[in-house]
Short mmCIF file of C-alpha atoms in Angstrom, two decimals:
data_model
loop_
_atom_site.label_atom_id
_atom_site.label_comp_id
_atom_site.label_asym_id
_atom_site.label_seq_id
_atom_site.Cartn_x
_atom_site.Cartn_y
_atom_site.Cartn_z
CA VAL A 99 10.93 11.28 15.34
CA GLY A 100 9.47 10.29 11.98
CA CYS A 101 10.93 8.58 8.95
CA ASP A 102 9.78 7.93 5.41
CA ARG A 103 11.14 6.60 2.13
CA SER A 104 10.02 9.79 0.36
CA LYS A 105 12.37 12.76 0.62
CA SER A 106 9.58 15.10 -0.51
CA LEU A 107 7.35 14.05 2.40
CA VAL A 108 10.24 14.34 4.84
CA ASP A 109 10.93 17.85 3.53
CA ILE A 110 7.31 18.81 4.30
CA CYS A 111 7.83 17.59 7.87
CA GLY A 112 10.93 19.78 8.11
CA GLU A 113 8.99 22.82 6.89
CA LYS A 114 6.49 22.19 9.69
CA HIS A 115 9.39 21.91 12.22
CA PHE A 116 8.92 18.18 12.85
CA GLN A 117 11.89 15.85 13.22
CA ALA A 118 12.00 13.36 10.34
CA PHE A 119 14.55 11.65 8.13
CA VAL A 120 14.68 9.51 4.99
CA CYS A 121 15.22 5.77 5.44
CA ASP A 122 14.03 2.32 4.43
CA ALA A 123 11.72 0.39 6.76
CA LEU A 124 13.89 -2.70 6.27
CA SER A 125 16.92 -0.89 7.71
CA VAL A 126 16.21 1.94 10.16
CA PRO A 127 19.38 3.77 11.33
CA ILE A 128 18.36 3.88 14.99
CA ARG A 129 20.02 1.98 17.86
CA SER A 130 18.39 -1.30 18.90
CA GLY A 131 16.19 -1.06 21.99
CA SER A 132 16.14 2.74 22.01
CA CYS A 133 12.42 3.44 21.40
CA ASP A 134 9.58 3.42 23.91
CA ALA A 135 7.02 3.13 21.11
CA CYS A 136 6.90 2.80 17.33
CA ILE A 137 4.08 3.39 14.86
CA SER A 138 3.87 1.93 11.35
CA ILE A 139 0.84 3.18 9.42
CA ALA A 140 0.13 2.06 5.83
CA VAL A 141 3.71 0.96 5.14
CA ILE A 142 4.01 -2.82 5.38
CA HIS A 143 1.32 -3.50 2.76
CA HIS A 144 3.66 -1.99 0.12
CA PHE A 145 6.27 -4.76 0.53
CA SER A 146 5.95 -7.34 -2.21
CA THR A 147 6.90 -10.60 -0.47
CA ALA A 148 5.94 -12.35 2.76
CA GLU A 149 9.64 -12.43 3.69
CA ARG A 150 9.99 -8.65 3.39
CA ARG A 151 6.80 -8.00 5.32
CA LEU A 152 8.08 -10.20 8.15
CA ALA A 153 11.51 -8.52 8.04
CA THR A 154 9.86 -5.09 8.33
CA ILE A 155 8.02 -6.12 11.51
CA ARG A 156 11.21 -7.68 12.89
CA GLU A 157 13.04 -4.39 12.25
CA LEU A 158 10.25 -2.48 14.03
CA ALA A 159 10.59 -4.83 17.03
CA ARG A 160 14.38 -4.35 17.06
CA LEU A 161 13.94 -0.63 17.72
CA LEU A 162 11.81 -1.20 20.85
CA ARG A 163 13.14 -1.41 24.39
CA PRO A 164 11.88 -4.40 26.45
CA GLY A 165 8.28 -3.57 27.40
CA GLY A 166 8.01 -1.06 24.55
CA THR A 167 4.99 -1.16 22.24
CA ALA A 168 4.35 -0.87 18.51
CA LEU A 169 1.18 -0.08 16.57
CA ILE A 170 0.84 -1.42 13.01
CA TYR A 171 -1.88 -0.62 10.45
CA VAL A 172 -2.21 -2.35 7.06
CA TRP A 173 -4.91 -2.24 4.40
CA ALA A 174 -7.53 -5.00 4.76
CA MET A 175 -8.82 -7.29 2.04
CA GLU A 176 -12.18 -7.08 3.81
CA GLN A 177 -13.47 -3.60 3.05
CA GLU A 178 -16.91 -4.73 4.18
CA TYR A 179 -16.69 -6.26 7.66
CA LYS A 180 -19.54 -7.39 9.90
CA ASN A 181 -22.02 -5.89 7.41
CA GLN A 182 -20.35 -2.49 7.62
CA LYS A 183 -18.70 -0.82 4.64
CA SER A 184 -15.40 0.97 5.23
CA LYS A 185 -15.00 4.70 4.64
CA TYR A 186 -12.97 3.77 1.57
CA LEU A 187 -16.01 2.12 -0.07
CA LYS A 188 -18.46 4.75 1.20
CA ALA A 189 -16.38 7.54 -0.31
CA LYS A 190 -17.31 6.28 -3.78
CA ASN A 191 -20.61 8.11 -3.48
CA ASP A 192 -18.99 11.45 -2.65
CA SER A 193 -19.10 13.71 -5.68
CA LYS A 194 -15.66 15.11 -4.89
CA ASN A 195 -14.17 11.63 -5.22
CA LYS A 196 -15.87 10.67 -8.46
CA ASP A 197 -13.09 12.08 -10.59
CA LYS A 198 -10.71 9.63 -8.91
CA GLU A 199 -12.59 6.67 -10.37
CA MET A 200 -10.80 4.62 -12.98
CA ASN A 201 -12.19 1.84 -15.13
CA THR A 202 -10.29 -1.39 -14.53
CA GLY A 203 -10.52 -2.41 -18.16
CA THR A 204 -9.02 0.90 -19.22
CA ALA A 205 -6.20 0.47 -16.73
CA GLN A 206 -5.47 -3.06 -17.93
CA THR A 207 -5.39 -1.80 -21.53
CA LEU A 208 -3.05 1.01 -20.56
CA LEU A 209 -0.65 -1.45 -18.98
CA SER A 210 -0.78 -3.75 -22.01
CA ASP A 211 -0.27 -0.90 -24.46
CA GLN A 212 3.07 0.22 -23.06
CA GLY A 213 5.99 0.41 -25.45
CA PRO A 214 8.36 -2.55 -25.84
CA ASP A 215 11.01 -1.04 -23.56
CA ASN A 216 8.54 -0.69 -20.69
CA SER A 217 6.53 -3.85 -21.21
CA SER A 218 9.49 -6.25 -21.08
CA GLN A 219 10.75 -4.68 -17.86
CA ASP A 220 7.29 -4.63 -16.26
CA SER A 221 6.58 -8.21 -17.33
CA ALA A 222 9.76 -9.47 -15.70
CA TRP A 223 8.94 -7.51 -12.56
CA SER A 224 5.38 -8.86 -12.38
CA ASP A 225 6.57 -12.41 -13.09
CA GLN A 226 9.14 -12.30 -10.30
CA LEU A 227 6.61 -10.74 -7.93
CA LEU A 228 3.99 -13.41 -8.54
CA ASN A 229 6.58 -16.18 -8.19
CA ASP A 230 7.50 -14.81 -4.77
CA LEU A 231 3.93 -14.56 -3.51
CA LYS A 232 2.41 -17.33 -1.42
CA ASP A 233 -1.05 -18.71 -2.07
CA GLU A 234 -2.94 -16.59 0.50
CA SER A 235 -5.89 -15.63 -1.65
CA CYS A 236 -8.52 -15.38 1.14
CA GLY A 237 -11.00 -16.92 -1.23
CA ALA A 238 -10.23 -14.39 -3.96
CA ARG A 239 -10.24 -15.63 -7.54
CA PRO A 240 -6.81 -16.70 -8.84
CA GLU A 241 -5.18 -14.44 -11.40
CA ALA A 242 -4.33 -16.31 -14.60
CA ASP A 243 -2.72 -13.28 -16.21
CA PHE A 244 1.01 -12.84 -15.69
CA ARG A 245 0.42 -9.20 -14.77
CA LEU A 246 -0.84 -7.97 -11.45
CA PRO A 247 -4.49 -6.87 -11.58
CA VAL A 248 -5.15 -3.12 -11.52
CA HIS A 249 -7.63 -2.15 -8.83
CA THR A 250 -10.64 0.08 -9.47
CA ASN A 251 -10.58 2.80 -6.81
CA ARG A 252 -13.29 2.78 -4.14
CA THR A 253 -14.34 -0.81 -4.86
CA SER A 254 -13.91 -4.11 -3.03
CA PHE A 255 -10.69 -6.04 -3.54
CA HIS A 256 -10.66 -9.18 -5.71
CA SER A 257 -6.99 -10.01 -5.25
CA GLN A 258 -4.56 -9.70 -2.36
CA ASP A 259 -1.72 -8.51 -4.58
CA LEU A 260 -2.54 -5.68 -6.93
CA LEU A 261 -1.67 -2.30 -8.37
CA VAL A 262 -3.64 0.77 -7.33
CA PRO A 263 -3.77 3.68 -9.83
CA TRP A 264 -2.45 7.00 -8.57
CA HIS A 265 -3.44 9.98 -10.71
CA LEU A 266 -0.90 12.79 -10.66
CA LYS A 267 -3.11 15.79 -11.29
CA GLY A 268 -1.53 18.99 -12.41
CA GLY A 269 1.84 17.29 -12.49
CA THR A 270 4.38 17.65 -15.23
CA LYS A 271 5.93 14.52 -16.66
CA LYS A 272 9.65 14.60 -17.35
CA LYS A 273 10.90 13.21 -20.64
CA GLU A 274 12.65 10.26 -19.05
CA GLU A 275 9.59 9.19 -17.02
CA SER A 276 7.73 6.16 -18.34
CA VAL A 277 4.20 6.25 -16.98
CA ASP A 278 0.74 5.50 -18.32
CA THR A 279 -1.57 8.39 -19.14
CA VAL A 280 -5.32 8.72 -19.02
CA LEU A 281 -7.80 11.43 -19.89
CA VAL A 282 -8.81 13.25 -16.73
CA PRO A 283 -12.63 13.13 -16.47
CA GLY A 284 -14.76 16.19 -15.78
CA GLY A 285 -14.58 19.74 -17.04
CA SER A 286 -14.87 21.04 -20.60
CA LYS A 287 -13.22 19.38 -23.58
CA GLU A 288 -10.63 22.14 -23.64
CA SER A 289 -9.74 21.68 -19.95
CA ARG A 290 -9.20 17.94 -20.24
CA GLU A 291 -5.62 16.81 -20.60
CA LEU A 292 -3.50 13.71 -20.41
CA SER A 293 -2.32 13.19 -16.86
CA PRO A 294 0.29 10.65 -15.63
CA VAL A 295 -1.00 7.59 -13.78
CA PHE A 296 1.36 5.68 -11.52
CA HIS A 297 0.61 2.17 -10.28
CA ARG A 298 1.47 1.48 -6.65
CA TYR A 299 1.87 -2.10 -5.42
CA TYR A 300 -0.25 -3.27 -2.47
CA HIS A 301 -0.63 -6.54 -0.60
CA VAL A 302 -3.96 -6.28 1.22
CA PHE A 303 -4.13 -8.42 4.36
CA CYS A 304 -6.79 -11.03 5.18
CA GLU A 305 -8.29 -11.39 8.64
CA GLY A 306 -5.73 -12.93 11.00
CA GLU A 307 -2.82 -12.64 8.55
CA LEU A 308 -1.04 -9.68 10.18
CA GLU A 309 -1.51 -11.19 13.64
CA ALA A 310 -0.09 -14.53 12.45
CA VAL A 311 2.99 -12.84 10.97
CA CYS A 312 3.59 -10.97 14.24
CA LYS A 313 3.15 -14.15 16.30
CA SER A 314 5.85 -15.88 14.24
CA LEU A 315 8.39 -13.59 15.94
CA ASP A 316 9.50 -14.78 19.38
CA CYS A 317 10.67 -11.33 20.48
CA VAL A 318 7.18 -9.76 20.66
CA ARG A 319 3.75 -10.47 22.10
CA VAL A 320 0.50 -9.45 20.39
CA GLN A 321 -1.39 -7.34 22.93
CA LYS A 322 -4.34 -6.59 20.68
CA SER A 323 -5.53 -7.32 17.15
CA TYR A 324 -8.49 -5.48 15.64
CA TYR A 325 -10.22 -4.09 12.52
CA ASP A 326 -10.51 -0.35 12.00
CA GLN A 327 -12.19 1.22 8.95
CA GLY A 328 -10.80 -1.07 6.28
CA ASN A 329 -7.50 -1.77 8.07
CA TRP A 330 -6.14 -4.67 10.11
CA CYS A 331 -4.24 -3.47 13.16
CA VAL A 332 -2.09 -4.94 15.88
CA ILE A 333 -0.47 -3.63 19.06
CA LEU A 334 2.76 -5.42 19.92
CA GLU A 335 4.84 -5.55 23.10
CA LYS A 336 8.58 -6.19 23.01
CA LEU A 337 9.56 -9.08 25.30
#
């Protein structure tokens, strides 16, 4: 049984005859101790505070029966590990991915150029977010700006807490939506058009961070902790 915060993704699962439902990872409507195994892939790095990330893992552990196991994957700060680049960095050289590139300076300008209604709301959100974050910079340079840095796709990370641009190609923007827009690169002048860009929050994990968070819970035991293609991963056992 699968679950996701996105109804659209859950609907796709239904079309493919898979069992899935909409829920929040902080509150899963499943009985405690009723799962033999749980998998959380690329979810926990979207939670904006250390407290929420811990609560998500605690909720995952709650679902497991004693002896049950959980697998967790989160995005790693270290996209180059033991002299090996991750697939994420390598993909920069693929021609098909080049149109996904976005200049960081352009992205920062786009964020700063938002209208007054959007900027005040976003500023308050970024301020609160940064106040909640602990100093776990992994040697990354501190961000003096009150806004979260916007990541350049397919490059190394320079901050643990950042926004990653998501280009909605071919999408139509509703009137009430407030999103940044950029000129889609490639193609003739006539074919280029303004396309919405959404900014998704990520907390990328440093080596040992995910394992340490899991070990702070007395209801689970870390069976294995490892690095896999730009992700930090753990396998937990419910005690």
